[in-house]
Short mmCIF file of C-alpha atoms and ligand atoms in Angstrom, two decimals:
data_model
loop_
_atom_site.label_atom_id
_atom_site.label_comp_id
_atom_site.label_asym_id
_atom_site.label_seq_id
_atom_site.Cartn_x
_atom_site.Cartn_y
_atom_site.Cartn_z
CA MET U 1 -12.12 -20.05 -10.04
CA GLY U 2 -12.82 -18.05 -13.16
CA SER U 3 -13.56 -14.89 -11.20
CA SER U 4 -11.99 -11.70 -12.52
CA ARG U 5 -11.28 -10.75 -8.93
CA ALA U 6 -8.27 -12.14 -7.12
CA ILE U 7 -9.52 -10.86 -3.75
CA VAL U 8 -12.98 -9.88 -2.61
CA VAL U 9 -13.43 -8.58 0.92
CA THR U 10 -16.95 -7.83 2.11
CA ASP U 11 -17.76 -5.97 5.32
CA LEU U 12 -14.97 -7.65 7.22
CA ARG U 13 -14.96 -7.09 10.96
CA LYS U 14 -12.55 -8.31 13.57
CA THR U 15 -12.74 -7.64 17.27
CA TYR U 16 -9.84 -8.92 19.33
CA ARG U 17 -10.60 -9.77 22.91
CA THR U 18 -7.58 -9.70 25.13
CA PRO U 19 -8.01 -12.32 27.85
CA PHE U 20 -6.35 -10.49 30.73
CA GLN U 21 -7.26 -6.90 30.22
CA ARG U 22 -11.02 -6.94 29.75
CA LYS U 23 -10.57 -4.83 26.68
CA LYS U 24 -11.91 -5.24 23.19
CA VAL U 25 -10.00 -3.99 20.19
CA GLU U 26 -12.04 -3.35 17.06
CA ALA U 27 -9.25 -3.92 14.58
CA LEU U 28 -11.53 -4.07 11.49
CA ARG U 29 -14.79 -2.16 11.43
CA GLY U 30 -16.44 -3.13 8.16
CA VAL U 31 -13.76 -3.31 5.46
CA THR U 32 -14.89 -3.83 1.85
CA PHE U 33 -12.72 -3.86 -1.28
CA GLU U 34 -11.86 -5.89 -4.36
CA VAL U 35 -8.59 -6.59 -6.11
CA GLU U 36 -8.68 -7.30 -9.82
CA ARG U 37 -6.60 -10.08 -11.26
CA GLY U 38 -3.37 -8.87 -12.80
CA HIS U 39 -3.28 -5.73 -10.70
CA ILE U 40 -0.77 -4.44 -8.21
CA PHE U 41 -2.83 -3.30 -5.24
CA GLY U 42 -1.38 -1.18 -2.45
CA PHE U 43 -2.94 -1.39 1.00
CA VAL U 44 -1.76 1.68 2.86
CA GLY U 45 -2.24 2.70 6.44
CA PRO U 46 -0.46 3.83 9.59
CA ASN U 47 0.58 1.53 12.44
CA GLY U 48 -2.38 -0.25 13.96
CA ALA U 49 -4.71 0.51 11.03
CA GLY U 50 -5.70 -3.13 10.50
CA LYS U 51 -3.50 -4.10 7.54
CA THR U 52 -1.99 -7.21 9.08
CA THR U 53 -5.34 -8.25 10.54
CA THR U 54 -6.90 -8.06 7.07
CA ILE U 55 -4.04 -10.03 5.54
CA ARG U 56 -3.98 -12.71 8.24
CA THR U 57 -7.73 -13.11 7.82
CA LEU U 58 -7.31 -13.53 4.06
CA MET U 59 -4.61 -16.14 4.62
CA GLY U 60 -6.93 -18.11 6.92
CA LEU U 61 -4.69 -17.53 9.95
CA ILE U 62 -7.39 -15.78 11.98
CA ARG U 63 -11.15 -15.91 11.79
CA PRO U 64 -13.10 -12.75 11.15
CA THR U 65 -15.74 -11.75 13.71
CA SER U 66 -18.11 -11.19 10.79
CA GLY U 67 -18.07 -10.50 7.09
CA SER U 68 -16.64 -12.62 4.30
CA ALA U 69 -13.78 -12.82 1.84
CA GLU U 70 -12.80 -14.71 -1.30
CA LEU U 71 -9.35 -15.59 -2.58
CA LEU U 72 -9.13 -16.49 -6.28
CA GLY U 73 -12.88 -17.09 -6.40
CA ALA U 74 -13.07 -19.37 -3.35
CA PRO U 75 -14.50 -18.35 0.03
CA ILE U 76 -11.84 -18.32 2.77
CA PRO U 77 -10.44 -20.49 4.16
CA SER U 78 -9.80 -22.61 1.07
CA ARG U 79 -6.85 -24.98 0.80
CA ALA U 80 -7.16 -25.08 -2.97
CA ALA U 81 -6.94 -21.29 -3.23
CA ARG U 82 -4.19 -21.06 -0.61
CA ALA U 83 -2.03 -23.38 -2.73
CA LYS U 84 -2.02 -20.72 -5.45
CA VAL U 85 -1.10 -17.88 -3.12
CA GLY U 86 2.37 -16.78 -2.10
CA PHE U 87 2.61 -15.10 1.29
CA LEU U 88 5.23 -12.94 2.97
CA PRO U 89 4.27 -12.42 6.61
CA GLU U 90 4.93 -9.12 8.36
CA SER U 91 7.82 -10.16 10.57
CA PRO U 92 9.03 -13.36 9.03
CA TYR U 93 10.39 -15.52 11.77
CA PHE U 94 12.88 -17.86 10.22
CA TYR U 95 14.93 -20.53 11.84
CA ASP U 96 18.37 -19.03 12.30
CA TYR U 97 20.18 -22.21 11.51
CA LEU U 98 18.60 -22.67 8.09
CA THR U 99 20.03 -21.38 4.85
CA VAL U 100 17.84 -19.64 2.31
CA THR U 101 18.07 -22.76 0.16
CA GLU U 102 16.64 -24.83 3.01
CA LEU U 103 13.99 -22.22 3.73
CA CYS U 104 12.79 -22.35 0.12
CA ASP U 105 12.94 -26.13 0.16
CA LEU U 106 10.74 -26.17 3.25
CA ALA U 107 8.18 -23.90 1.57
CA GLY U 108 8.24 -26.16 -1.50
CA ARG U 109 7.61 -29.23 0.65
CA LEU U 110 4.59 -27.56 2.24
CA PHE U 111 3.17 -27.18 -1.24
CA GLY U 112 3.95 -30.80 -2.08
CA MET U 113 6.50 -30.04 -4.78
CA PRO U 114 8.79 -32.92 -5.80
CA ALA U 115 12.47 -32.60 -4.82
CA PRO U 116 13.98 -31.83 -8.26
CA ALA U 117 11.39 -29.12 -8.91
CA ARG U 118 12.05 -27.66 -5.45
CA ALA U 119 15.78 -27.51 -6.03
CA ALA U 120 15.48 -25.93 -9.46
CA ARG U 121 12.92 -23.38 -8.34
CA ALA U 122 14.83 -22.45 -5.18
CA LYS U 123 18.02 -21.87 -7.18
CA LEU U 124 16.20 -19.63 -9.65
CA LEU U 125 14.43 -17.57 -6.99
CA ILE U 126 17.50 -17.18 -4.78
CA GLU U 127 19.40 -15.78 -7.76
CA ARG U 128 16.45 -13.57 -8.62
CA VAL U 129 16.32 -11.93 -5.19
CA GLY U 130 20.07 -11.42 -5.24
CA LEU U 131 21.05 -13.95 -2.58
CA GLY U 132 23.02 -16.26 -4.84
CA ASP U 133 26.31 -15.53 -3.10
CA ALA U 134 24.76 -15.99 0.34
CA ARG U 135 22.76 -19.11 -0.39
CA ASN U 136 24.80 -21.35 1.90
CA GLN U 137 25.01 -18.88 4.80
CA ASN U 138 22.89 -19.31 7.89
CA LEU U 139 20.00 -16.87 8.01
CA LYS U 140 21.27 -15.60 11.35
CA LYS U 141 24.13 -13.95 9.46
CA TYR U 142 21.67 -12.14 7.20
CA SER U 143 20.88 -8.43 7.41
CA LYS U 144 17.25 -7.35 7.69
CA GLY U 145 17.12 -6.61 3.99
CA MET U 146 18.54 -10.03 3.13
CA LEU U 147 15.98 -11.72 5.38
CA GLN U 148 13.21 -9.81 3.64
CA ARG U 149 14.50 -11.03 0.28
CA ALA U 150 14.75 -14.59 1.58
CA GLY U 151 11.12 -14.23 2.66
CA LEU U 152 10.17 -13.10 -0.84
CA ALA U 153 11.96 -16.06 -2.40
CA GLN U 154 10.11 -18.57 -0.19
CA ALA U 155 6.80 -16.81 -0.93
CA LEU U 156 7.28 -17.47 -4.65
CA MET U 157 8.19 -21.17 -4.44
CA ASN U 158 4.74 -22.38 -5.48
CA ASP U 159 4.74 -20.05 -8.52
CA PRO U 160 1.65 -18.35 -7.08
CA GLU U 161 -1.14 -16.67 -9.05
CA LEU U 162 -1.60 -14.19 -6.24
CA VAL U 163 1.16 -12.81 -4.05
CA VAL U 164 0.26 -11.29 -0.68
CA LEU U 165 3.06 -9.30 0.94
CA ASP U 166 2.75 -7.70 4.35
CA GLU U 167 5.14 -4.71 4.36
CA PRO U 168 7.63 -6.13 1.85
CA MET U 169 9.69 -2.92 1.86
CA SER U 170 9.93 -2.56 5.62
CA GLY U 171 13.46 -2.33 6.93
CA LEU U 172 14.96 -1.86 3.48
CA ASP U 173 17.11 1.02 2.35
CA PRO U 174 16.12 2.97 -0.79
CA ILE U 175 18.02 0.60 -3.08
CA GLY U 176 16.45 -2.43 -1.42
CA ARG U 177 13.01 -0.83 -1.76
CA LYS U 178 13.60 -0.22 -5.44
CA GLU U 179 14.62 -3.86 -5.89
CA VAL U 180 11.41 -5.04 -4.25
CA ARG U 181 9.39 -2.64 -6.40
CA ASP U 182 11.06 -4.01 -9.52
CA LEU U 183 10.34 -7.55 -8.41
CA ILE U 184 6.67 -6.68 -7.86
CA LEU U 185 6.47 -5.13 -11.33
CA GLU U 186 8.09 -8.23 -12.81
CA LEU U 187 5.50 -10.44 -11.09
CA ARG U 188 2.71 -8.37 -12.59
CA ASP U 189 4.34 -8.65 -16.01
CA GLN U 190 4.14 -12.41 -15.55
CA GLY U 191 0.38 -12.01 -15.11
CA LYS U 192 0.30 -12.39 -11.35
CA THR U 193 -1.72 -10.34 -8.92
CA VAL U 194 0.20 -8.60 -6.16
CA PHE U 195 -1.41 -7.31 -2.97
CA PHE U 196 0.95 -5.58 -0.58
CA SER U 197 0.68 -3.43 2.50
CA THR U 198 2.88 -0.51 3.35
CA HIS U 199 2.98 2.79 5.13
CA ILE U 200 5.45 4.21 2.64
CA LEU U 201 3.41 6.22 0.20
CA SER U 202 6.02 6.76 -2.45
CA ASP U 203 6.13 2.99 -2.93
CA VAL U 204 2.46 2.79 -3.87
CA GLU U 205 2.48 5.97 -5.91
CA ALA U 206 5.22 4.53 -8.08
CA ILE U 207 3.90 1.07 -8.93
CA THR U 208 0.29 0.34 -7.96
CA ASP U 209 -2.77 0.06 -10.19
CA ARG U 210 -5.06 0.68 -7.26
CA VAL U 211 -4.67 1.85 -3.70
CA ALA U 212 -6.85 1.61 -0.62
CA ILE U 213 -6.12 3.70 2.44
CA ILE U 214 -7.08 2.18 5.76
CA ALA U 215 -7.04 3.83 9.17
CA ARG U 216 -8.56 2.67 12.44
CA GLY U 217 -10.08 -0.40 10.86
CA GLN U 218 -11.95 1.39 8.10
CA LEU U 219 -11.19 2.24 4.49
CA GLN U 220 -10.78 5.96 4.11
CA ALA U 221 -10.33 6.12 0.35
CA ALA U 222 -9.75 3.84 -2.62
CA GLY U 223 -8.96 4.29 -6.29
CA THR U 224 -6.10 4.54 -8.72
CA PRO U 225 -3.21 6.58 -7.37
CA SER U 226 -4.02 9.38 -9.82
CA GLU U 227 -7.76 9.27 -9.00
CA LEU U 228 -6.96 9.66 -5.35
CA VAL U 229 -4.65 12.52 -6.09
CA ALA U 230 -7.03 14.22 -8.55
CA LYS U 231 -9.99 13.87 -6.18
CA THR U 232 -8.92 17.10 -4.62
CA VAL U 233 -7.38 19.81 -6.70
CA LEU U 234 -6.19 22.07 -3.95
CA GLY U 235 -6.13 25.18 -6.09
CA VAL U 236 -5.02 26.53 -9.44
CA ASP U 237 -1.90 28.65 -9.80
CA VAL U 238 -2.50 31.31 -12.41
CA ALA U 239 -0.22 34.00 -13.78
CA VAL U 240 -1.33 36.57 -16.35
CA ARG U 241 0.06 39.76 -17.85
CA LEU U 242 -2.36 42.57 -17.18
CA PRO U 243 -1.76 46.22 -18.05
CA ALA U 244 -0.88 47.97 -14.79
CA GLN U 245 -3.69 50.54 -15.12
CA VAL U 246 -6.46 47.86 -15.33
CA ASP U 247 -8.39 47.28 -12.11
CA ALA U 248 -7.98 43.60 -11.15
CA ALA U 249 -10.52 43.50 -8.30
CA GLU U 250 -12.98 41.38 -10.27
CA LEU U 251 -10.29 38.84 -11.11
CA THR U 252 -8.77 38.55 -7.67
CA ALA U 253 -12.00 38.18 -5.67
CA GLY U 254 -11.87 34.95 -3.68
CA ALA U 255 -8.30 34.17 -4.75
CA ASP U 256 -5.33 33.50 -2.51
CA ARG U 257 -1.78 34.76 -2.59
CA VAL U 258 -2.55 37.61 -4.96
CA ARG U 259 0.57 39.39 -6.17
CA ARG U 260 0.77 42.19 -8.64
CA VAL U 261 4.20 43.28 -9.72
CA GLY U 262 4.30 45.69 -12.66
CA ASP U 263 2.07 44.22 -15.34
CA GLU U 264 2.23 40.72 -13.94
CA LEU U 265 -0.58 39.34 -11.79
CA SER U 266 -0.28 35.98 -10.08
CA LEU U 267 -2.73 34.28 -7.77
CA VAL U 268 -4.13 30.95 -6.59
CA LEU U 269 -7.76 30.25 -7.47
CA PRO U 270 -9.73 27.99 -5.11
CA GLY U 271 -9.94 24.34 -6.26
CA ASP U 272 -13.63 24.59 -7.20
CA THR U 273 -13.22 27.67 -9.43
CA ASP U 274 -14.54 27.50 -13.01
CA VAL U 275 -11.13 28.22 -14.49
CA ASP U 276 -12.39 28.59 -18.08
CA ALA U 277 -14.89 31.27 -17.05
CA TRP U 278 -12.17 33.03 -15.07
CA LEU U 279 -9.85 33.03 -18.09
CA VAL U 280 -12.59 34.47 -20.33
CA ARG U 281 -13.04 37.33 -17.84
CA ALA U 282 -9.31 37.85 -17.67
CA HIS U 283 -9.08 38.04 -21.47
CA GLY U 284 -11.99 40.49 -21.46
CA ALA U 285 -10.02 42.71 -19.09
CA GLY U 286 -7.08 42.67 -21.50
CA ALA U 287 -4.99 39.99 -19.82
CA LYS U 288 -2.65 37.54 -21.52
CA VAL U 289 -2.20 34.16 -19.87
CA ILE U 290 1.32 33.21 -18.79
CA SER U 291 0.58 29.97 -16.98
CA VAL U 292 -2.20 27.89 -15.44
CA ALA U 293 -1.22 25.00 -13.19
CA PRO U 294 -3.50 22.97 -10.93
CA ARG U 295 -2.00 22.17 -7.54
CA HIS U 296 -2.55 18.49 -7.04
CA GLU U 297 -2.64 16.83 -3.75
CA THR U 298 0.06 14.23 -3.34
CA LEU U 299 -0.81 10.85 -1.92
CA GLU U 300 1.23 11.87 1.09
CA SER U 301 -0.97 14.85 1.92
CA LEU U 302 -4.14 12.89 1.08
CA PHE U 303 -3.02 10.14 3.42
CA LEU U 304 -2.32 12.57 6.24
CA ARG U 305 -5.69 14.25 5.73
CA GLU U 306 -7.68 10.99 5.56
CA VAL U 307 -5.91 9.58 8.56
CA ALA U 308 -6.39 12.78 10.57
CA GLY U 309 -10.08 12.67 9.57
CA ALA U 310 -10.42 9.09 10.74
CA GLN U 311 -8.86 9.97 14.06
CA ARG U 312 -11.16 12.94 14.60
CA GLY U 313 -14.15 10.90 13.42
CA SER U 314 -13.50 8.02 15.79
CA GLY U 315 -14.97 10.00 18.70
CA GLY U 316 -12.53 8.48 21.17
CA ALA U 317 -13.68 4.92 20.53
CA ASP U 318 -11.31 2.69 22.37
CA ASN U 319 -9.26 1.12 19.68
CA GLY U 320 -5.77 0.53 21.04
CA GLY U 321 -4.26 1.57 17.69
CA PRO U 322 -1.85 4.43 18.11
CA GLU U 323 -0.65 3.28 21.53
CA ARG U 324 1.03 0.35 19.94
CA SER U 325 4.02 1.75 18.23
CA LYS U 326 6.73 0.04 16.36
CA ALA U 327 10.26 1.25 16.12
CA GLU U 328 10.28 1.47 12.38
CA ASN U 329 12.08 4.31 10.83
CA THR U 330 10.57 4.20 7.38
N1 ATP A 401 -3.55 -10.60 18.44
C1 ATP A 401 -4.03 -9.43 18.80
N2 ATP A 401 -4.68 -9.24 19.98
C2 ATP A 401 -5.17 -8.04 20.32
N3 ATP A 401 -5.10 -6.94 19.54
C3 ATP A 401 -4.48 -7.04 18.36
C4 ATP A 401 -3.91 -8.28 17.92
N4 ATP A 401 -3.34 -8.08 16.70
C5 ATP A 401 -3.55 -6.80 16.41
N5 ATP A 401 -4.23 -6.17 17.39
C6 ATP A 401 -4.67 -4.76 17.38
O1 ATP A 401 -5.50 -4.58 16.23
C7 ATP A 401 -5.24 -3.32 15.62
C8 ATP A 401 -4.81 -3.53 14.19
O2 ATP A 401 -3.55 -4.16 14.17
P1 ATP A 401 -2.82 -4.62 12.84
O3 ATP A 401 -1.62 -5.37 13.25
O4 ATP A 401 -3.80 -5.29 11.95
O5 ATP A 401 -2.41 -3.21 12.22
P2 ATP A 401 -1.39 -2.88 11.04
O6 ATP A 401 -2.09 -1.94 10.12
O7 ATP A 401 -0.85 -4.11 10.44
O8 ATP A 401 -0.25 -2.07 11.78
P3 ATP A 401 1.35 -2.04 11.54
O9 ATP A 401 1.60 -0.98 10.49
O10 ATP A 401 1.89 -1.62 12.85
O11 ATP A 401 1.81 -3.40 11.12
C9 ATP A 401 -4.21 -2.65 16.49
O12 ATP A 401 -4.89 -1.80 17.40
C10 ATP A 401 -3.55 -3.79 17.21
O13 ATP A 401 -3.04 -3.37 18.44
MG1 MG A 402 1.00 -4.84 10.20
#
């Protein structure tokens, strides 16, 4: 288990066959990625993209149609590896009549922890997720955010090396989301690997080391958040001071949003412009530079573009994705 990769996924495919409708759903269509140990990895995609299918496959809950995966150096399914993984399922179904203390105790039992260790660990984690005051309440009295935090506490009972969280921020308000983000950062500081899915881009932009974008069962893009953003400089905003009598035609050719007011010229150069060469020409024409600012794509716009591309590219393949919608307001 000395691999430097916490997760390796190779050409994973999953086709669901629904028994009554004679319909096949290609949920994963050749997904390949790796997660380095010690990283926070964000797995981003819209509803029906294949996030949960990937995660359930990794956790050994469903069998892939083809392809392979490794968790902590061991091919799935591996009991030994699973014992070192903490897992928060997408819609944690908890027994209403349990308390969070009992829920954590149950998780600890599944991992074979002795009773005193279970009690001590549960107490610590329940405090950590901010449920100390509610530890003796039945889970049925919990709000959605509290349930999510209870789910996080039980996922950490076995002090996992790798934490796999399916939509850990879903249903949380901005403060709750920030708390989960802080918890994820704290786990990384403790040397753990965190893999989490989301469709909330600001969450991955803020805390992840790497991001993969999935849509319609295929990865659309992967990299560090800044790599993904830098991949496409949309254009360069330039402003120069140029004597009013100088003809600017040579400088404005091919540019967008050209404005000339008095001796000030502002424009947007296309993303692939050689900006240095343009500035040399501008200087030659007697211009003085006021500002040069690349317009970067945000992850949000990249996501929308990649997802739109995947939808166009799918050529109408029948993949029940978008039809299934979830009433989530995030
Ligand atoms: N058990 C199942 N039987 C049939 N089809 C399924 C099953 N589970 C998922 N699917 C389909 O597989 C595709 C991928 O679903 P999946 O749940 O993996 O997406 P997701 O990215 O987790 O979406 P969400 O953001 O809504 O949680 C969808 O088209 C979904 O309808
Ligand atoms: Mg899901």
